[in-house]
Amino acid sequence: MKWISLVLITLLCLLQYRLWFGKNSIPDYWQMQQETQQMREQNANLAQRNSLLKADIEDLKIGMDAIEERARNELGMIKEGETFYRILPPEQQP
């Protein structure tokens, strides 16, 4: 009877060791949970960016206002008869 108890206790200790320190252990599970959460957040950010890009594409397909706005902001273009003013920030003195 003493040997059976000793074998069962040893087996329990080995299983506990594997549960906490072995491959696919509880800390591994926690780490995978954390990585999964980070990927979900990253996917949400990318989905939001994709929806903004889709809206931008639709805007470019539909109207000339979006094209004109991009030409002004990105290329610095102005319409005929307009005057362009550039306001520079004051120089910073040390």
mmCIF file of C-alpha atoms in Angstrom:
data_model
loop_
_atom_site.group_PDB
_atom_site.id
_atom_site.type_symbol
_atom_site.label_atom_id
_atom_site.label_comp_id
_atom_site.label_asym_id
_atom_site.label_seq_id
_atom_site.Cartn_x
_atom_site.Cartn_y
_atom_site.Cartn_z
ATOM 1 C CA MET A 1 0.000 0.000 0.000
ATOM 2 C CA LYS A 2 2.891 2.357 0.763
ATOM 3 C CA TRP A 3 4.373 1.851 -2.716
ATOM 4 C CA ILE A 4 1.112 2.654 -4.472
ATOM 5 C CA SER A 5 0.811 5.948 -2.582
ATOM 6 C CA LEU A 6 4.410 6.823 -3.414
ATOM 7 C CA VAL A 7 3.882 6.057 -7.114
ATOM 8 C CA LEU A 8 0.667 8.102 -7.226
ATOM 9 C CA ILE A 9 2.288 11.081 -5.485
ATOM 10 C CA THR A 10 5.268 10.908 -7.874
ATOM 11 C CA LEU A 11 2.924 10.749 -10.841
ATOM 12 C CA LEU A 12 0.992 13.747 -9.527
ATOM 13 C CA CYS A 13 4.219 15.725 -9.100
ATOM 14 C CA LEU A 14 5.319 14.895 -12.643
ATOM 15 C CA LEU A 15 1.972 15.963 -14.058
ATOM 16 C CA GLN A 16 2.060 19.195 -12.071
ATOM 17 C CA TYR A 17 5.586 19.886 -13.335
ATOM 18 C CA ARG A 18 4.440 19.363 -16.907
ATOM 19 C CA LEU A 19 1.392 21.544 -16.336
ATOM 20 C CA TRP A 20 3.436 24.497 -15.075
ATOM 21 C CA PHE A 21 6.806 24.134 -16.813
ATOM 22 C CA GLY A 22 6.447 21.746 -19.756
ATOM 23 C CA LYS A 23 5.541 22.295 -23.367
ATOM 24 C CA ASN A 24 2.099 23.943 -23.791
ATOM 25 C CA SER A 25 2.038 24.801 -20.094
ATOM 26 C CA ILE A 26 -0.125 27.387 -18.382
ATOM 27 C CA PRO A 27 2.446 30.209 -18.818
ATOM 28 C CA ASP A 28 2.584 29.346 -22.538
ATOM 29 C CA TYR A 29 -1.196 29.578 -22.640
ATOM 30 C CA TRP A 30 -1.124 32.994 -20.975
ATOM 31 C CA GLN A 31 1.488 34.217 -23.438
ATOM 32 C CA MET A 32 -0.583 32.993 -26.391
ATOM 33 C CA GLN A 33 -3.625 34.770 -24.959
ATOM 34 C CA GLN A 34 -1.644 38.006 -24.779
ATOM 35 C CA GLU A 35 -0.334 37.618 -28.341
ATOM 36 C CA THR A 36 -3.841 36.889 -29.585
ATOM 37 C CA GLN A 37 -5.141 40.061 -27.933
ATOM 38 C CA GLN A 38 -2.359 42.120 -29.523
ATOM 39 C CA MET A 39 -3.167 40.671 -32.943
ATOM 40 C CA ARG A 40 -6.853 41.449 -32.486
ATOM 41 C CA GLU A 41 -6.006 45.071 -31.670
ATOM 42 C CA GLN A 42 -3.687 45.253 -34.656
ATOM 43 C CA ASN A 43 -6.387 43.792 -36.924
ATOM 44 C CA ALA A 44 -8.905 46.316 -35.614
ATOM 45 C CA ASN A 45 -6.502 49.170 -36.409
ATOM 46 C CA LEU A 46 -5.872 47.792 -39.885
ATOM 47 C CA ALA A 47 -9.594 47.344 -40.512
ATOM 48 C CA GLN A 48 -10.177 50.970 -39.515
ATOM 49 C CA ARG A 49 -7.382 52.111 -41.837
ATOM 50 C CA ASN A 50 -8.832 50.017 -44.663
ATOM 51 C CA SER A 51 -12.272 51.550 -44.210
ATOM 52 C CA LEU A 52 -10.754 55.046 -44.348
ATOM 53 C CA LEU A 53 -8.893 54.130 -47.521
ATOM 54 C CA LYS A 54 -12.071 52.714 -49.070
ATOM 55 C CA ALA A 55 -13.922 55.921 -48.242
ATOM 56 C CA ASP A 56 -11.072 57.909 -49.777
ATOM 57 C CA ILE A 57 -11.221 55.828 -52.944
ATOM 58 C CA GLU A 58 -14.981 56.268 -53.217
ATOM 59 C CA ASP A 59 -14.547 59.996 -52.699
ATOM 60 C CA LEU A 60 -11.973 60.127 -55.496
ATOM 61 C CA LYS A 61 -14.227 58.153 -57.830
ATOM 62 C CA ILE A 62 -17.255 60.347 -57.214
ATOM 63 C CA GLY A 63 -16.168 63.938 -57.010
ATOM 64 C CA MET A 64 -13.590 66.406 -58.141
ATOM 65 C CA ASP A 65 -13.467 68.085 -54.731
ATOM 66 C CA ALA A 66 -11.349 65.301 -53.263
ATOM 67 C CA ILE A 67 -8.961 65.411 -56.223
ATOM 68 C CA GLU A 68 -8.652 69.172 -55.888
ATOM 69 C CA GLU A 69 -8.006 68.888 -52.144
ATOM 70 C CA ARG A 70 -5.243 66.326 -52.700
ATOM 71 C CA ALA A 71 -3.659 68.463 -55.406
ATOM 72 C CA ARG A 72 -3.604 71.440 -53.054
ATOM 73 C CA ASN A 73 -2.300 69.592 -49.984
ATOM 74 C CA GLU A 74 0.115 67.108 -51.488
ATOM 75 C CA LEU A 75 1.311 68.866 -54.628
ATOM 76 C CA GLY A 76 0.959 72.511 -53.602
ATOM 77 C CA MET A 77 -1.141 73.395 -56.638
ATOM 78 C CA ILE A 78 -3.315 76.498 -56.805
ATOM 79 C CA LYS A 79 -6.160 77.520 -59.074
ATOM 80 C CA GLU A 80 -5.783 80.109 -61.758
ATOM 81 C CA GLY A 81 -6.301 83.579 -60.336
ATOM 82 C CA GLU A 82 -5.566 82.542 -56.742
ATOM 83 C CA THR A 83 -2.767 83.957 -54.641
ATOM 84 C CA PHE A 84 -0.719 81.570 -52.557
ATOM 85 C CA TYR A 85 0.431 82.704 -49.113
ATOM 86 C CA ARG A 86 2.822 80.703 -46.974
ATOM 87 C CA ILE A 87 2.832 81.526 -43.274
ATOM 88 C CA LEU A 88 6.055 80.465 -41.613
ATOM 89 C CA PRO A 89 6.351 79.995 -37.848
ATOM 90 C CA PRO A 90 8.616 82.477 -36.081
ATOM 91 C CA GLU A 91 12.197 81.344 -35.731
ATOM 92 C CA GLN A 92 13.022 79.834 -32.376
ATOM 93 C CA GLN A 93 15.773 81.602 -30.502
ATOM 94 C CA PRO A 94 18.112 79.615 -28.215
#
